[in-house]
Tab-separated table of C-alpha atoms in Angstrom:
chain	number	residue	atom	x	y	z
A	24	UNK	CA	0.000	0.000	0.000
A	25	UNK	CA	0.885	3.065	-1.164
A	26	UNK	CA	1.089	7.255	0.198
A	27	UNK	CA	2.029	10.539	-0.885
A	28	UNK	CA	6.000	10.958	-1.569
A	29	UNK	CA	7.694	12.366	1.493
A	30	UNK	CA	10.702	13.690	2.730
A	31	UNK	CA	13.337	12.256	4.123
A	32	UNK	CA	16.017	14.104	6.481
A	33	UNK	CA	19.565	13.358	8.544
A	34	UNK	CA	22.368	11.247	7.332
A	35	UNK	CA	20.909	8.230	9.038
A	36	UNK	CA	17.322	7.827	7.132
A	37	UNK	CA	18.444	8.963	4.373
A	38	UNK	CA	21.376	6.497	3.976
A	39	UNK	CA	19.731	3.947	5.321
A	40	UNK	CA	16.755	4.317	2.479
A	41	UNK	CA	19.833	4.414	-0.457
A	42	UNK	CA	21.168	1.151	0.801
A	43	UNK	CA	17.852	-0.533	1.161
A	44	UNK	CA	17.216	0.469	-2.573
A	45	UNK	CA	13.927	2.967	-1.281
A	46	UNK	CA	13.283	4.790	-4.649
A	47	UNK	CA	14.539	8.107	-4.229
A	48	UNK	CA	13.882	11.095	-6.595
A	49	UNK	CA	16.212	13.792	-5.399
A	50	UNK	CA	19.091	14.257	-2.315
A	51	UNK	CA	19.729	17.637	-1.521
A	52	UNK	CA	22.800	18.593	0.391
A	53	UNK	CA	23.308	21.677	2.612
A	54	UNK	CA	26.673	24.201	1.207
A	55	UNK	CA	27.196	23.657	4.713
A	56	UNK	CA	27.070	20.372	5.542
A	57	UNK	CA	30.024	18.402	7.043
A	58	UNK	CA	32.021	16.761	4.818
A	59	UNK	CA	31.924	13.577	7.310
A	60	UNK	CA	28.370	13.201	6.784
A	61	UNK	CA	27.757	13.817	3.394
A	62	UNK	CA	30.313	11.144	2.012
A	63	UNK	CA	28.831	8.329	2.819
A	64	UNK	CA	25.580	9.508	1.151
A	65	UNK	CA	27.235	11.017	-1.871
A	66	UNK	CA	28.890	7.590	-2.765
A	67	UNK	CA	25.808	5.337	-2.440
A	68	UNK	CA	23.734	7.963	-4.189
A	69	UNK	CA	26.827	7.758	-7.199
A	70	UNK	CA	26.378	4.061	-7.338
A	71	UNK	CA	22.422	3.972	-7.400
A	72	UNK	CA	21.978	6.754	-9.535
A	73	UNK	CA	20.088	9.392	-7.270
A	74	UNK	CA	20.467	12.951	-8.253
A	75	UNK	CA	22.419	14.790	-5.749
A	76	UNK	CA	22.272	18.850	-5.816
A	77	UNK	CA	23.371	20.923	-3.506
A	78	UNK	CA	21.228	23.666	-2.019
A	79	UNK	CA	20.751	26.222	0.447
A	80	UNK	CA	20.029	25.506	4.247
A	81	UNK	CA	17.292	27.843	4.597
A	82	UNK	CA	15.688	25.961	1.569
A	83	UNK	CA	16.364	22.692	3.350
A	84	UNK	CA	14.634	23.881	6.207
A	85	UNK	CA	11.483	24.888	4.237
A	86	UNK	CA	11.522	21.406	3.180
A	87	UNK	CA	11.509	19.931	6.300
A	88	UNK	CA	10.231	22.989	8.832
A	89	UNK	CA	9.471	20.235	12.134
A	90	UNK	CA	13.049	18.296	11.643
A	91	UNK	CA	16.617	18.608	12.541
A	92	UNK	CA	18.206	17.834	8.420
A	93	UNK	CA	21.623	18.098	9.252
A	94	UNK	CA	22.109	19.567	5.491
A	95	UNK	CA	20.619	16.778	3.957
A	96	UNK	CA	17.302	15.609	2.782
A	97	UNK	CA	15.761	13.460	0.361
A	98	UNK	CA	12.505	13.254	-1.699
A	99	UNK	CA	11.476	9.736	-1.328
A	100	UNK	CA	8.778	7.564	-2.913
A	101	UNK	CA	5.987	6.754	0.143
A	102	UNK	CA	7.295	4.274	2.390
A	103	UNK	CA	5.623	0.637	1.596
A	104	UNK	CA	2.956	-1.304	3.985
A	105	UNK	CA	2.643	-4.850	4.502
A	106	UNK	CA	0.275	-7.690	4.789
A	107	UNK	CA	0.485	-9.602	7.602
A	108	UNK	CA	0.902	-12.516	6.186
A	109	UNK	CA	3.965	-11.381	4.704
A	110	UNK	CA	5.401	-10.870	8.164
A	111	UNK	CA	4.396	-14.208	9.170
A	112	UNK	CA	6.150	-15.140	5.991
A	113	UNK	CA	9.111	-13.523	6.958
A	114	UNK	CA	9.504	-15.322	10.158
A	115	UNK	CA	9.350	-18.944	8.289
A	116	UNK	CA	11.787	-17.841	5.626
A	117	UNK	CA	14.799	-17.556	8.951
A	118	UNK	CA	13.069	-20.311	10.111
A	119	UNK	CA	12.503	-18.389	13.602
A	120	UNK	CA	9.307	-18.468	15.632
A	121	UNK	CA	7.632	-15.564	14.672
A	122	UNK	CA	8.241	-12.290	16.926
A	123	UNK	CA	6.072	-9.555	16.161
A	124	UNK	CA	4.686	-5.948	17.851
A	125	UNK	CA	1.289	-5.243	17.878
A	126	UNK	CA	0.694	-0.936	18.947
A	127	UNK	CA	-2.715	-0.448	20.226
A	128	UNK	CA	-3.257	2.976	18.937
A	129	UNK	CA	-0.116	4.252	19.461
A	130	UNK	CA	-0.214	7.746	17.876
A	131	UNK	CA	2.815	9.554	18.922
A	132	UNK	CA	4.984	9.105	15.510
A	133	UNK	CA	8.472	9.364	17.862
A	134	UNK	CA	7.246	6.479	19.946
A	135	UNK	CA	6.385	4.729	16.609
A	136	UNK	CA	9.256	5.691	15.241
A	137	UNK	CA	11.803	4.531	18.740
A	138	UNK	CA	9.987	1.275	18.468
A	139	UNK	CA	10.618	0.289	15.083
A	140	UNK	CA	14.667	1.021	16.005
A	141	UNK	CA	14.027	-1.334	19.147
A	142	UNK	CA	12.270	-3.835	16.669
A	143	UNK	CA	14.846	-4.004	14.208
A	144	UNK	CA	17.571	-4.348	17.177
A	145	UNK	CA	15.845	-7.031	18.794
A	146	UNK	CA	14.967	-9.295	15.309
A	147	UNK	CA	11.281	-8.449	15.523
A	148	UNK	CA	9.523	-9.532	11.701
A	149	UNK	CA	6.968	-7.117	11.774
A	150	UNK	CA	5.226	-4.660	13.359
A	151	UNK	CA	1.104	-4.380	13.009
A	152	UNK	CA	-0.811	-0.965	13.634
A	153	UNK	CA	-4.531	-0.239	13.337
A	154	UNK	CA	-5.310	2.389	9.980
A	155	UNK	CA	-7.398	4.350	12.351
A	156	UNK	CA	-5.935	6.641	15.395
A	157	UNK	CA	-2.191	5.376	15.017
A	158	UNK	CA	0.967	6.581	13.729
A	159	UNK	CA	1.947	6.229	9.932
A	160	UNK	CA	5.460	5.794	8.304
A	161	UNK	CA	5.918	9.755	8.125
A	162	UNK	CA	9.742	11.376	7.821
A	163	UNK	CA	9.624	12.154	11.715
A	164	UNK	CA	8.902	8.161	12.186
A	165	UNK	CA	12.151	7.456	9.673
A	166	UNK	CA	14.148	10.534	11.417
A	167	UNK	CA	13.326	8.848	15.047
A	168	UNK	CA	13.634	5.023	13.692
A	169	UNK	CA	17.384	6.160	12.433
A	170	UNK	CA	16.693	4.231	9.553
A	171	UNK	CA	14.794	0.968	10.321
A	172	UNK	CA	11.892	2.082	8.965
A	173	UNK	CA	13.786	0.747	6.303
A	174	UNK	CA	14.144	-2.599	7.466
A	175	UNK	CA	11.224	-3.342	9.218
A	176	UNK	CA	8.079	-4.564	7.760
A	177	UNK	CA	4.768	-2.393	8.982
A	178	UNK	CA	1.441	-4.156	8.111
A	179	UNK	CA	-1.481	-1.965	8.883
A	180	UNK	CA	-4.687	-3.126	9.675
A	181	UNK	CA	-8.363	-1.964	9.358
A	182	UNK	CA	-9.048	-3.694	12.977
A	183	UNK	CA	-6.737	-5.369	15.610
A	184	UNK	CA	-8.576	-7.497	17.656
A	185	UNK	CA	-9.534	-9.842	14.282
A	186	UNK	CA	-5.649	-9.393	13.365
A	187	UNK	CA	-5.318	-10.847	17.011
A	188	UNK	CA	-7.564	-13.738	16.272
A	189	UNK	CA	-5.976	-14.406	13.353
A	190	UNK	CA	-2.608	-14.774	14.885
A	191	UNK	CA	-3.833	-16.807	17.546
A	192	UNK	CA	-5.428	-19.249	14.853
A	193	UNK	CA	-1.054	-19.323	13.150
A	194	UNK	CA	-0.347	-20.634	16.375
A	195	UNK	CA	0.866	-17.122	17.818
A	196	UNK	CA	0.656	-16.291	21.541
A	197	UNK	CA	0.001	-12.664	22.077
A	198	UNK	CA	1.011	-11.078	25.562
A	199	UNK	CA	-0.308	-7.497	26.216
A	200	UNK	CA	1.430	-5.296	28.020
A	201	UNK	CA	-0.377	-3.962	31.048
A	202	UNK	CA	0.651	-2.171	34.479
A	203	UNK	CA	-1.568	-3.897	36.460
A	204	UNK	CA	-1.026	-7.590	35.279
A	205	UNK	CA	-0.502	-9.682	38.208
A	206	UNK	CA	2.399	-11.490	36.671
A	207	UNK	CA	5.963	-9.806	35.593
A	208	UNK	CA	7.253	-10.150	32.388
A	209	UNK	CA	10.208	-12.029	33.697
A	210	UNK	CA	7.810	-14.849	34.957
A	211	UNK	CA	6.623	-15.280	31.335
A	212	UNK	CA	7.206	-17.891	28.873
A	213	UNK	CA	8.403	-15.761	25.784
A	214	UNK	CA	10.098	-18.225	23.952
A	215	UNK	CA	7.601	-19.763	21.423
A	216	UNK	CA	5.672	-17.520	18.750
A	217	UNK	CA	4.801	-14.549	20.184
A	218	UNK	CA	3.218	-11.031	19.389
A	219	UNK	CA	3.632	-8.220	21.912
A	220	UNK	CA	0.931	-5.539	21.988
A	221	UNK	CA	2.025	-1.829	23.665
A	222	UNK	CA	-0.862	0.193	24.190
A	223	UNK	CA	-2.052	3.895	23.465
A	224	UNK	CA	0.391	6.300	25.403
A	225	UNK	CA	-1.943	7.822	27.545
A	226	UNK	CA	-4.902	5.115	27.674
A	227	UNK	CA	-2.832	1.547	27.463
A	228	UNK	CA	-4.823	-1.175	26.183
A	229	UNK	CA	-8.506	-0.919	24.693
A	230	UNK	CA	-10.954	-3.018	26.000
A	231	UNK	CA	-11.647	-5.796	23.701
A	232	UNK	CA	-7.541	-5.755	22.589
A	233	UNK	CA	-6.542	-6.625	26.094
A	234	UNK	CA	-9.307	-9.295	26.382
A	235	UNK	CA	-8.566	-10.773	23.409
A	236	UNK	CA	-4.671	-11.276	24.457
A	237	UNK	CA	-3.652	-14.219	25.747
A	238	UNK	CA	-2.099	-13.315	28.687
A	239	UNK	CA	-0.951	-9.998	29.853
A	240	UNK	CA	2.544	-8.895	31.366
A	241	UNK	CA	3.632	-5.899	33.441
A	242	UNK	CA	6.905	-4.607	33.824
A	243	UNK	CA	7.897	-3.881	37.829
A	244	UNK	CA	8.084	-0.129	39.379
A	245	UNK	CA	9.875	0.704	42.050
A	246	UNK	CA	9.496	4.736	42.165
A	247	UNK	CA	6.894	6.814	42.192
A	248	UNK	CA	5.923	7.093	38.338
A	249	UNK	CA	3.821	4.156	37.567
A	250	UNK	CA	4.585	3.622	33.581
A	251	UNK	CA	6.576	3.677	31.286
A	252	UNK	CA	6.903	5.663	27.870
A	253	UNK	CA	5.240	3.047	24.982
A	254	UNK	CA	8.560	2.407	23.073
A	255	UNK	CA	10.716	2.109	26.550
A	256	UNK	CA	8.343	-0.785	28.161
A	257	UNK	CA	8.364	-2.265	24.191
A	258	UNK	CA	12.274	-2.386	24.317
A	259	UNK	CA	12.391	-4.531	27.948
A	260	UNK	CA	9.711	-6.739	26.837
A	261	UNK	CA	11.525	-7.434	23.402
A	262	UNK	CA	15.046	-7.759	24.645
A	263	UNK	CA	13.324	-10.066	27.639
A	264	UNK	CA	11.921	-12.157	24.807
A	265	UNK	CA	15.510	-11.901	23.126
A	266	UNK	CA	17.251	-13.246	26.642
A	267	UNK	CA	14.805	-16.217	26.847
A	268	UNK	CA	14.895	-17.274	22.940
A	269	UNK	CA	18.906	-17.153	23.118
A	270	UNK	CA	19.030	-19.544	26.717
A	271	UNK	CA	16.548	-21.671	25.438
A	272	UNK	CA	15.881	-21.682	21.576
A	273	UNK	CA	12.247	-22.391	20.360
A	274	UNK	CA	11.133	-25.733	18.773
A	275	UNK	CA	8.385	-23.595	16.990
A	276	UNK	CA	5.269	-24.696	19.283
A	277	UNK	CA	4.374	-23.576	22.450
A	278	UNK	CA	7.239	-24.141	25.041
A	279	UNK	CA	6.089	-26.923	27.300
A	280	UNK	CA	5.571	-25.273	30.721
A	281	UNK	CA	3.727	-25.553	33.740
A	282	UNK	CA	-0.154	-23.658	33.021
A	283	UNK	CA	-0.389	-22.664	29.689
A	284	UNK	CA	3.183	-22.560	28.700
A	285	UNK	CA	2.910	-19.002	28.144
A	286	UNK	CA	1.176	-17.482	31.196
A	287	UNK	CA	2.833	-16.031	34.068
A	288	UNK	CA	3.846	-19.218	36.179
C-alpha cells in the first residue's frame, strides 16, 4: 500500500533508504554540511543513480520545517505497507518463531518511530498498527527510527482485535502489556511464537484488545511514576523475549511449561 512521496532528512534515514534500494527522486545537500556526513551519502547515491544537488540551508529547512536535516534531505517515494501474512512469511523464511509488535493505537509518531529502532535491534519480523488513530510511516517516524523504517516490515490493519484472532489461529501467543497484570514479564514464557501488543500512550490497552490477548505482562516499578513511555516498556519486553529465545531456543510450538506454557507461572 501506497502514500504521498515524502521527505526524508539526517544522514541516518536517508542512507539507510539508499542502501535498502527505497526509490529516491532527489538528495539535496546543505553548502554547509560536514564533509563527514555527506560522504557516505554522496557515494551510495553515485552508485544507485540518485540525483544529488546541492542547495541552500534555509531551503532545506522549508523542506523539512518540524526536523533537525543536518544539510541533507531526500525526496522519497511513500514508504511501503505490509500484509500480515507477509510478516508471518518472513519469520518462516529464517526459520525463527515468529516475533512480532502489535501498537494499540499508538499515535505519537516518535514512539512509533523509537519502536521500530528497538524492533529491528531485537529481530522483531513485523510490526502491526490499526489504519485508524495510530501513527503512519511519516519522515519524523524514519528521522526517530534512524533508519529501520527501512528494514522493518509495517502491516497496517483496518481492525486489531480480528488481526489478534488471526494470529492466535497461526499458532501465535500474544502477551499485552499492562501495568496492572498480576504477573511480571520475567515470569513469562516468551520463547515460542509470540506477538507483543504496547498500548495507546496515555490510555494503554482498549478493552476488547486486552481481552482478546492471551495473557498480559507488566513490567515492575519501584518509584513513584507508575509507567513507562510506549517504546521504553516495548524495548524490555523485546530484549526479555531476546534473553529467553537465546538460553533456550524455540522448537516452533508452544514451550512446554507448567499452566499454559505461556502465562505467568
Amino acid at each position: 500500500m501506497q502514500g504521498e512521496e515524502q521527505y526524508l532528512a539526517g544522514k541516518h534515514p536517508v542512507l539507510e533508504a539508499l542502501k535498502a534500494g527505497r526509490a529516491l527522486n532527489k538528495i539535496w545537500v546543505s553548502e554547509q554540511a560536514q564533509r563527514s556526513l555527506v560522504a557516505p551519502i554522496l557515494e551510495e547515491a553515485k552508485a544507485r543513480g540518485v540525483v544529488v544537488q546541492t542547495a541552500d540551508k534555509r531551503k532545506l529547512d522549508q523542506l523539512v520545517p518540524d526536523l533537525p536535516h543536518q544539510g541533507i534531505v531526500a525526496q522519497a517515494a511513500a514508504a511501503a505497507y505490509y500484509e500480515v501474512d507477509d510478516l508471518l512469511a518472513r519469520a518462516a523464511e529464517r526459520g525463527e518463531p515468529p516475533l512480532l509488535v502489535l501498537l494499540d493505537e499508538v499515535e505519537d509518531p516518535h514512539n512509533l518511530g523509537s519502536v521500530l529502532r528497538t524492533a529491528d535491534c531485537t529481530g522483531v519480523h513485523g510490526v502491526i498498527v490499526p489504519k485508524r488513530r495510530s501513527a503512519s510511516l511519516t519522515a519524523v517516524v524514519a528521522k526517530t527510527s534512524a533508519g529501520a523504517v527501512e528494514y522493518v516490515p509495517v502491516a497496517r490493519v483496518a481492525n486489531l482485535v480480528q488481526t489478534i484472532e488471526k494470529l492466535k489461529e497461526a499458532g501465535v501467543w500474544v502477551a499485552g502489556a499492562a501495568g496492572e497484570a498480576p504477573g511480571d514479564v520475567y515470569r513469562a514464557n516468551l520463547t515460542g511464537p509470540l506477538a507483543v501488543v504496547i498500548g495507546n500512550e496515555g490510555r494503554g490497552l482498549s478493552r476488547l484488545v486486552r481481552e482478546s490477548c492471551d495473557f498480559l505482562v507488566s513490567l515492575p516499578m519501584f518509584g513513584r511514576i507508575n509507567s513507562l513511555n510506549a517504546s521504553v516498556a516495548a524495548g524490555v519486553i523485546l530484549y526479555e523475549a531476546v534473553r529467553q529465545r537465546r538460553a533456550v531456543p524455540a522448537a516452533g510450538g508452544a514451550p512446554t511449561a507448567s499452566g499454559d506454557g505461556h502465562a505467568p507461572a
